[in-house]
PDB file of C-alpha atoms in Angstrom:
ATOM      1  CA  UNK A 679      62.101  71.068  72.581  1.00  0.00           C
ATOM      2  CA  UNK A 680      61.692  67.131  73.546  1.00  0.00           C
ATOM      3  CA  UNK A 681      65.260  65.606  72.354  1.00  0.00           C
ATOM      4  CA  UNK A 682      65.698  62.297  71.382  1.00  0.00           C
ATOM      5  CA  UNK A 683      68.819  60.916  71.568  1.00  0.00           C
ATOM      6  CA  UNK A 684      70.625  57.280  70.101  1.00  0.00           C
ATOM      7  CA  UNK A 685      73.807  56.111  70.569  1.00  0.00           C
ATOM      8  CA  UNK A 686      74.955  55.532  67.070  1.00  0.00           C
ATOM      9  CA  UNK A 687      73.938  56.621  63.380  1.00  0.00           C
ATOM     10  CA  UNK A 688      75.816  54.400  62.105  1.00  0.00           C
ATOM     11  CA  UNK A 689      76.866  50.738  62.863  1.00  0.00           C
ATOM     12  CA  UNK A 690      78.359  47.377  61.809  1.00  0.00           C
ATOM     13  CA  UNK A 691      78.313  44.179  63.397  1.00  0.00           C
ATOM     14  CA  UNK A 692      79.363  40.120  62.721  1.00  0.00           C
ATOM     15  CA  UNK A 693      76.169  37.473  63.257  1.00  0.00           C
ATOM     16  CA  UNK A 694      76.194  36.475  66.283  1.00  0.00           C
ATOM     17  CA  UNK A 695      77.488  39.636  67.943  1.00  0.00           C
ATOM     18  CA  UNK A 696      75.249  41.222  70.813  1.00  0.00           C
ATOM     19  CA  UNK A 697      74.554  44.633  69.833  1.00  0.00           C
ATOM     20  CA  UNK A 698      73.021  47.175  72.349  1.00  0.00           C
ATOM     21  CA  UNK A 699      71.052  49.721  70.602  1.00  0.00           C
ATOM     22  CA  UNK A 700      70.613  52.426  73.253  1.00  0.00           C
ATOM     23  CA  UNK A 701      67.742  55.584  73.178  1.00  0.00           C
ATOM     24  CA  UNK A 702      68.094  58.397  75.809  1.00  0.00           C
ATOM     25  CA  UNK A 703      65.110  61.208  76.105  1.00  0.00           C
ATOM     26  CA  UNK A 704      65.288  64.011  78.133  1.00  0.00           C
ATOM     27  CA  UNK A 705      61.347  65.129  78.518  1.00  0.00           C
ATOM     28  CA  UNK A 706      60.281  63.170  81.010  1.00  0.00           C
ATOM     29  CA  UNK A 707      58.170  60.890  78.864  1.00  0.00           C
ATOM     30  CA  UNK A 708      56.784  57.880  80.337  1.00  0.00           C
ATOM     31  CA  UNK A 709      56.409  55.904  77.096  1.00  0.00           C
ATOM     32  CA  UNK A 710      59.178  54.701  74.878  1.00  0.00           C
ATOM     33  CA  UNK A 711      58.742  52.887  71.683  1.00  0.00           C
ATOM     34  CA  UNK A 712      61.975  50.605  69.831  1.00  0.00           C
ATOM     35  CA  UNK A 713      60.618  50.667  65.798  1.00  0.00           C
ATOM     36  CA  UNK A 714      62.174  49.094  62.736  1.00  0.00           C
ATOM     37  CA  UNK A 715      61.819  50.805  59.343  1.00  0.00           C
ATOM     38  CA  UNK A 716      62.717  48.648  56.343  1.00  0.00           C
ATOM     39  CA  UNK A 717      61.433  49.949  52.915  1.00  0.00           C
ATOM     40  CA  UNK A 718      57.937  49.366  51.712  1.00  0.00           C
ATOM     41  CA  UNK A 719      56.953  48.649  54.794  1.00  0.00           C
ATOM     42  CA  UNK A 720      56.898  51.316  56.856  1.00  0.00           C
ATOM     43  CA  UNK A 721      57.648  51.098  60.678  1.00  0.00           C
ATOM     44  CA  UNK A 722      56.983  48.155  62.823  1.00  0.00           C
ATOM     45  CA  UNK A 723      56.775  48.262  66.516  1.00  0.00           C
ATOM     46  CA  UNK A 724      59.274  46.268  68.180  1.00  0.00           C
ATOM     47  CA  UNK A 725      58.514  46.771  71.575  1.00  0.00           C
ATOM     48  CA  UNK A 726      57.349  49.203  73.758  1.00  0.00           C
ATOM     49  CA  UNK A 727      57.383  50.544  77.432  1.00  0.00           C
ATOM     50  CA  UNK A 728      55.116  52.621  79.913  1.00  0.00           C
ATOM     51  CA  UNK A 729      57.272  52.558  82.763  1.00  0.00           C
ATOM     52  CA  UNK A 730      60.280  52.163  84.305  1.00  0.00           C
ATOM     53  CA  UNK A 731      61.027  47.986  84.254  1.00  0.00           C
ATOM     54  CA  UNK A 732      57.937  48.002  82.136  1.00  0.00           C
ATOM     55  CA  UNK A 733      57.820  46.754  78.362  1.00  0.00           C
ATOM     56  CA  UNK A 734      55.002  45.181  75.672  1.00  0.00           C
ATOM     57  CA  UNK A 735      55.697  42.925  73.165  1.00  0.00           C
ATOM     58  CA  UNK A 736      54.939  45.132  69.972  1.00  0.00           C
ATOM     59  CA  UNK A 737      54.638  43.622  65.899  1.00  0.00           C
ATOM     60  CA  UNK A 738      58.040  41.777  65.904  1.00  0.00           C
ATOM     61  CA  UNK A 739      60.206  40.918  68.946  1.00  0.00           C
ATOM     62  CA  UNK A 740      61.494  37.855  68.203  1.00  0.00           C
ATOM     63  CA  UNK A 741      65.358  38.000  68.453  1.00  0.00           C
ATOM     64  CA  UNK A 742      65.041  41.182  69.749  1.00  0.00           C
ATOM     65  CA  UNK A 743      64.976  42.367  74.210  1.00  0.00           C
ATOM     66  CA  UNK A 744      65.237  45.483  75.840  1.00  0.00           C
ATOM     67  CA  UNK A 745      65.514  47.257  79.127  1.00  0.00           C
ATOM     68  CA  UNK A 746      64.241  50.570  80.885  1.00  0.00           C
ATOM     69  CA  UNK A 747      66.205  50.385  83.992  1.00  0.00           C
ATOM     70  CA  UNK A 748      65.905  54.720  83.699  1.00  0.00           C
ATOM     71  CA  UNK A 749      62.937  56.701  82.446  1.00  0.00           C
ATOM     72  CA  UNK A 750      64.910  58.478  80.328  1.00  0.00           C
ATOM     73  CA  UNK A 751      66.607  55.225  78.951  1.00  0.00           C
ATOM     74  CA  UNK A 752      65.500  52.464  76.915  1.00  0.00           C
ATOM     75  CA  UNK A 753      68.283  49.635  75.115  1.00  0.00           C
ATOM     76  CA  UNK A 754      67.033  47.493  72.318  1.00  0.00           C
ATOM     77  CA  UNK A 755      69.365  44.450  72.764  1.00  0.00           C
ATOM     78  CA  UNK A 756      70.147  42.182  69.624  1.00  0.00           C
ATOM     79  CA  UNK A 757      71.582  38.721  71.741  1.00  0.00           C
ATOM     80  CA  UNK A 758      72.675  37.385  68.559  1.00  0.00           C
ATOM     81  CA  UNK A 759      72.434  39.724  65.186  1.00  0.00           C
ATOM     82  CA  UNK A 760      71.596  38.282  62.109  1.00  0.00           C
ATOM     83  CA  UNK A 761      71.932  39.599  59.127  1.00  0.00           C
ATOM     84  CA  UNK A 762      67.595  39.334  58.482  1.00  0.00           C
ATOM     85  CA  UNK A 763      68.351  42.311  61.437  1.00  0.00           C
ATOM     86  CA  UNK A 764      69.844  44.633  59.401  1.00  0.00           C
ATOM     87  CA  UNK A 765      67.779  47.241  59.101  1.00  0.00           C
ATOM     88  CA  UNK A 766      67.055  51.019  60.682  1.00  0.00           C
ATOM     89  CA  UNK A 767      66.518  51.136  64.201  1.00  0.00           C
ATOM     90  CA  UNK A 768      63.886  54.478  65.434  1.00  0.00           C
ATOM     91  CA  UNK A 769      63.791  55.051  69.142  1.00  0.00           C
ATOM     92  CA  UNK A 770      60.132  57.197  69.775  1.00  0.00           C
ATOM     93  CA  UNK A 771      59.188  58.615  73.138  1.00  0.00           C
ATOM     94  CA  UNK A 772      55.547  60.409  74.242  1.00  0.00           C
ATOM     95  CA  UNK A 773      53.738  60.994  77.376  1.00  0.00           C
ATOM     96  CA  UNK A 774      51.223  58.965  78.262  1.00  0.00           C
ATOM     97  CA  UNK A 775      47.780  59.189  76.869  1.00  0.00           C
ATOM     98  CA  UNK A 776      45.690  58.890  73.187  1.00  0.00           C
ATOM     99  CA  UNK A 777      46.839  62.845  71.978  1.00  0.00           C
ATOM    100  CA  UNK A 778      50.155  62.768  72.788  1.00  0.00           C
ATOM    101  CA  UNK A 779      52.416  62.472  69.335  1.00  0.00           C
ATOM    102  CA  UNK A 780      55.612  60.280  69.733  1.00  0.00           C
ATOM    103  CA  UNK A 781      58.804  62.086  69.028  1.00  0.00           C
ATOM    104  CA  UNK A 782      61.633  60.080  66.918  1.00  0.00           C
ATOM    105  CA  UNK A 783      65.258  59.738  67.188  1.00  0.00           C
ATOM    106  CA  UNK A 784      67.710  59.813  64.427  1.00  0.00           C
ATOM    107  CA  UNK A 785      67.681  56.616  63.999  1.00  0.00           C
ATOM    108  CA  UNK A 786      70.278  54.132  64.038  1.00  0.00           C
ATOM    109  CA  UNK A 787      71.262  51.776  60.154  1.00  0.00           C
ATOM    110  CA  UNK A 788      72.471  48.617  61.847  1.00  0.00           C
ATOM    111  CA  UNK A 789      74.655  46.418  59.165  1.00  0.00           C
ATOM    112  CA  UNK A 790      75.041  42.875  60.435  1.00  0.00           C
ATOM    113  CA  UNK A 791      77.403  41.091  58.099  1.00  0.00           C
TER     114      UNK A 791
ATOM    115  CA  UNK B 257      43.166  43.848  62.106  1.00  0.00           C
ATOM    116  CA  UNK B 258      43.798  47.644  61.759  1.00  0.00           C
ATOM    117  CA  UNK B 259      45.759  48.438  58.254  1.00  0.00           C
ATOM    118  CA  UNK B 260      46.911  51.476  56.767  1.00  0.00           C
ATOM    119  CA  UNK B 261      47.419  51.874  52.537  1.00  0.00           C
ATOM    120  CA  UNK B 262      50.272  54.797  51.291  1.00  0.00           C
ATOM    121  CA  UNK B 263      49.330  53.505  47.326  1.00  0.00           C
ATOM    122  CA  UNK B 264      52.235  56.241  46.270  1.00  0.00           C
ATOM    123  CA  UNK B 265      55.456  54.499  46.696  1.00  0.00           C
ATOM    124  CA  UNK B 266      56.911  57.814  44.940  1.00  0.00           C
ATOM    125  CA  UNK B 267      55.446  61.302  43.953  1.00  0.00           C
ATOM    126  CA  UNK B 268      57.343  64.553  42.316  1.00  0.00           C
ATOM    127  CA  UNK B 269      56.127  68.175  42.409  1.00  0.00           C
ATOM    128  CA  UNK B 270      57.655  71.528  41.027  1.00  0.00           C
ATOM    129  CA  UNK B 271      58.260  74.077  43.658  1.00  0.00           C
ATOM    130  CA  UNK B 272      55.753  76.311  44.376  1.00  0.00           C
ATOM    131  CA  UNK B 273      52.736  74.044  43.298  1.00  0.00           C
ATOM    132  CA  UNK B 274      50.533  71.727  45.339  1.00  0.00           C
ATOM    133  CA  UNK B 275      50.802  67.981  45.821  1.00  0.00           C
ATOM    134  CA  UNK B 276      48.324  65.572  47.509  1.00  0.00           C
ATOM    135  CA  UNK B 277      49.535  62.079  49.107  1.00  0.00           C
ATOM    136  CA  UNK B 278      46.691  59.307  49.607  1.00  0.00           C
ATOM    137  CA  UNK B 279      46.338  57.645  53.027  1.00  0.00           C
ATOM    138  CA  UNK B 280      43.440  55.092  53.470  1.00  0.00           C
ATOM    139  CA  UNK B 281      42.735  53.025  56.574  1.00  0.00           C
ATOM    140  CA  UNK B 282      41.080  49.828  58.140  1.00  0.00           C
ATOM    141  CA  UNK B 283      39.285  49.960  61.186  1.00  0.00           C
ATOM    142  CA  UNK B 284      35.857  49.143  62.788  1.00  0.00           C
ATOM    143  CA  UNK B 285      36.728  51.733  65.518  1.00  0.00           C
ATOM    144  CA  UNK B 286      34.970  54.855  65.210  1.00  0.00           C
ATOM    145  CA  UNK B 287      36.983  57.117  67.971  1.00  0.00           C
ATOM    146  CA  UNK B 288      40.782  57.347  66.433  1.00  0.00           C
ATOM    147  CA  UNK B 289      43.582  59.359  65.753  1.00  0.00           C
ATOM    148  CA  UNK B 290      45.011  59.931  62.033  1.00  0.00           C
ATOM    149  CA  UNK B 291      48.642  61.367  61.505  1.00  0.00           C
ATOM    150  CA  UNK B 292      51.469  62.382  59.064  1.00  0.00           C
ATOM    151  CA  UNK B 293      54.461  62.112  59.706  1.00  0.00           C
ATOM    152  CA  UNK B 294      57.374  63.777  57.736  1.00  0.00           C
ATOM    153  CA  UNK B 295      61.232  61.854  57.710  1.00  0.00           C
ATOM    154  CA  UNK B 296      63.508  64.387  55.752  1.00  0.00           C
ATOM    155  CA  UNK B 297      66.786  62.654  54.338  1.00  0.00           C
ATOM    156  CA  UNK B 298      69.155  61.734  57.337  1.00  0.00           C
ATOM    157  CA  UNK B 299      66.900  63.668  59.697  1.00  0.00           C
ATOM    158  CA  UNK B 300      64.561  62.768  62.811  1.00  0.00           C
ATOM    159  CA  UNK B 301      60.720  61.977  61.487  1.00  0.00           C
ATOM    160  CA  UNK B 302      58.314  64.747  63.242  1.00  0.00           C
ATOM    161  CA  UNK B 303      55.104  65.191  63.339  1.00  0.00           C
ATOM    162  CA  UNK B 304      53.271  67.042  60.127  1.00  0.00           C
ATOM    163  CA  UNK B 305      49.345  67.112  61.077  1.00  0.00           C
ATOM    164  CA  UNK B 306      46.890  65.642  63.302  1.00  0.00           C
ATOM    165  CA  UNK B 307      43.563  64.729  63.050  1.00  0.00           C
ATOM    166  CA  UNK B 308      40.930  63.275  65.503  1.00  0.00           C
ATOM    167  CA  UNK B 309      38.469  60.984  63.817  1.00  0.00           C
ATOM    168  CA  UNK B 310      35.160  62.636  65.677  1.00  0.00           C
ATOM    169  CA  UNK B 311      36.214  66.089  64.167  1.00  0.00           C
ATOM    170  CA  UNK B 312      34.176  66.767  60.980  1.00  0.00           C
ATOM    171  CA  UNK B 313      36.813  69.684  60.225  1.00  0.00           C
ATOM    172  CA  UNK B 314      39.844  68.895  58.430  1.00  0.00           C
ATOM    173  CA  UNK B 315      43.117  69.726  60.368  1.00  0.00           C
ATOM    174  CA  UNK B 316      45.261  72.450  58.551  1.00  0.00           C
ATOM    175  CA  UNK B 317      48.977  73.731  59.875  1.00  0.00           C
ATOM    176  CA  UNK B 318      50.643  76.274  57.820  1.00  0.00           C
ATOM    177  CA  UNK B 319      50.596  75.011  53.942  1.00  0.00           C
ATOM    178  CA  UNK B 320      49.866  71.461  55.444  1.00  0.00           C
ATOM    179  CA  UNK B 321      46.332  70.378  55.334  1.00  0.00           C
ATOM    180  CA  UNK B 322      44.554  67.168  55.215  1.00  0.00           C
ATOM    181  CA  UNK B 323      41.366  65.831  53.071  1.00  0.00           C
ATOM    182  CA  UNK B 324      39.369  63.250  55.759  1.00  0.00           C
ATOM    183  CA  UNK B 325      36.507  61.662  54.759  1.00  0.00           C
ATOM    184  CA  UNK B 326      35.608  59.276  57.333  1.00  0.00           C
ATOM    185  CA  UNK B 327      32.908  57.121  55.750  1.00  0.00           C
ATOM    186  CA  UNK B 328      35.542  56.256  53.038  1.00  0.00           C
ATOM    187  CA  UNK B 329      38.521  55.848  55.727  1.00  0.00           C
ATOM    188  CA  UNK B 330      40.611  58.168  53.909  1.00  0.00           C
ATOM    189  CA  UNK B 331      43.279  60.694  54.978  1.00  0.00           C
ATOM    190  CA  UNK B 332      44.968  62.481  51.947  1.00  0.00           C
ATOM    191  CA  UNK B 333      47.901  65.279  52.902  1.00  0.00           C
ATOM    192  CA  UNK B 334      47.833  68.428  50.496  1.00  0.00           C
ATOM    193  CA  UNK B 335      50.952  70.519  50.550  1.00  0.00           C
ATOM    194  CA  UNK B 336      50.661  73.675  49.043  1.00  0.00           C
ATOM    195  CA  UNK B 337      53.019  75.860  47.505  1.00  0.00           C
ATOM    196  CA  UNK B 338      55.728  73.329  47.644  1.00  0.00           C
ATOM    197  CA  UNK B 339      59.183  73.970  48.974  1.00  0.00           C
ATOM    198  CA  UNK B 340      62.531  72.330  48.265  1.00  0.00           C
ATOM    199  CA  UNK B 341      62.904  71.390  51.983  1.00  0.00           C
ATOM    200  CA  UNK B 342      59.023  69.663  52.146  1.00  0.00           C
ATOM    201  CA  UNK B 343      61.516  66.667  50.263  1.00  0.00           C
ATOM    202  CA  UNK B 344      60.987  63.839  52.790  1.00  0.00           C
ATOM    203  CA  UNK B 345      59.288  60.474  53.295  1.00  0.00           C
ATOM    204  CA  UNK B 346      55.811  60.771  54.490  1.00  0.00           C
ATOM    205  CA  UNK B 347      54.049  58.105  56.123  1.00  0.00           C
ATOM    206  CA  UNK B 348      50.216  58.142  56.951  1.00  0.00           C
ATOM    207  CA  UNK B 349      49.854  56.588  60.779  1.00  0.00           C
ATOM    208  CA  UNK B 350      46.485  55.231  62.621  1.00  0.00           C
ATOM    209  CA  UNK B 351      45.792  55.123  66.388  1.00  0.00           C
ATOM    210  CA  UNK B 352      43.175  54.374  68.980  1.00  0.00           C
ATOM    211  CA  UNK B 353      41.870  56.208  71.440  1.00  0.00           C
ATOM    212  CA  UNK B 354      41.691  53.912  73.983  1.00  0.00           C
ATOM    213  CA  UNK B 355      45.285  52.958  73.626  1.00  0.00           C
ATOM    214  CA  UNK B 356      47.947  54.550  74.823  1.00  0.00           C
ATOM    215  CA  UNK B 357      50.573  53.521  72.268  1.00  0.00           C
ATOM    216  CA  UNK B 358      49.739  51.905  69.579  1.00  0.00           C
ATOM    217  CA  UNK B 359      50.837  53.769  65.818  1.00  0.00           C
ATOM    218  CA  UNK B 360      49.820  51.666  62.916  1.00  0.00           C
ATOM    219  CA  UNK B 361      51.921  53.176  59.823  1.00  0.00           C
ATOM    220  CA  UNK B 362      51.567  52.880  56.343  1.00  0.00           C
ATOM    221  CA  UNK B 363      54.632  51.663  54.185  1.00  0.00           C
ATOM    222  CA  UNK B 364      55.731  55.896  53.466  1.00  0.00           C
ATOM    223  CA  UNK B 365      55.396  57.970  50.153  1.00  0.00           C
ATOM    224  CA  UNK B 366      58.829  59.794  49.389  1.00  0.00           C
ATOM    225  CA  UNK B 367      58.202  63.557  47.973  1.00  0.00           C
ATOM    226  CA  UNK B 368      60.621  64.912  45.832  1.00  0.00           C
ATOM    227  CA  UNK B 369      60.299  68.509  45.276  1.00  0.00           C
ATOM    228  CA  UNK B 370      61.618  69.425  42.135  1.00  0.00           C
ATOM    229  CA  UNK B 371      63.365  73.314  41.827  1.00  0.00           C
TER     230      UNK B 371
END
């Protein structure tokens, strides 16, 4: 079974913290996605990446970074939360290619206060 | 731009009977992929049914099946014989073939399945 794995459920942070968000798969999938879901409207792509040191701008970056220094690894970094960030944070991962279904983390519900 | 409609915010369905969620889509593509996703309470979203847009035959898994009428971009999930545990958020989710990422998703239906 492909396992996606974040780092928190749960968590709360001050503006103006820097928050790491981090997403760990262990299939060997060469795509990773970073996703916010906020009610009524859905999920929106944050950003996305096909490769090791590889990433695409997705829907909504702006305030947002990341890094895939691993395959298996990809960090959604907040430099400076806000509290327009709070929100739930889904971490996706597929192989490459049209078929291929992407396969969700738990999610993490990011506070900023 | 490439948009997909969930017009049920919120549906509710007595166990054991059937329950149809509405999906309709946006696109000038003709190759695609359609999918529903299910998100149960404080669980990870997984995949429910796929469907690939150049298939006339509508995808079924298990009690999960799905209505697609291409012509009128549509892509309606019927669950039959409804179970407590089918309570989730579904969302409706659009993607091209020629891309190798891209999920457009619709804004979710939740399902509660009433015992």
């Amino acid at each position: 079974d492909v396992k996606v794995t974040q780092s928190s459920r749960y968590l709360v942070k001050r503006t103006g913290e820097k928050v790491f968000l981090e997403c760990v798969q262990d299939m060997d999938h060469e795509n990773m996605f970073w996703y916010r879901q906020d009610p009524g409207l859905g999920l929106r792509l944050i950003y996305f990446s096909y490769d090791v040191k590889m990433k695409e701008k997705g829907d909504i970056p702006e305030g947002y970074s990341v890094s895939r220094e691993k395959k298996e690894r990809f960090s959604l970094i907040l430099e400076s939360a806000s509290t327009n960030q709070t929100s739930m944070y889904l971490c996706a991962s597929s192989l490459a290619g049209s078929p291929y279904e992407q396969y969700f983390g738990p999610g993490t519900r990011l506070t900023v206060t | 731009a490439q948009t997909v409609t969930q017009s049920q915010p919120e549906m509710s369905v007595q166990e054991a009977e059937t329950v149809t969620l509405s999906c309709t889509y946006d696109t000038s593509e003709n190759n695609y992929y359609l999918f529903w996703y299910k998100q149960p309470p404080s669980r990870q979203m997984i995949l429910v049914i796929r469907q690939e847009a150049y298939k006339q035959q509508n995808a079924t898994e298990n009690r999960f099946s799905v209505n697609f009428q291409k012509a009128a971009k549509s892509f309606s999930l019927k669950i039959s014989d409804s179970q407590l545990g089918d309570t989730a958020m579904y969302f409706c989710a659009f993607k091209f073939t020629d891309s190798s990422y891209k999920l457009i998703f619709g804004s979710g239906t939740r399902l509660l399945v009433r015992p």
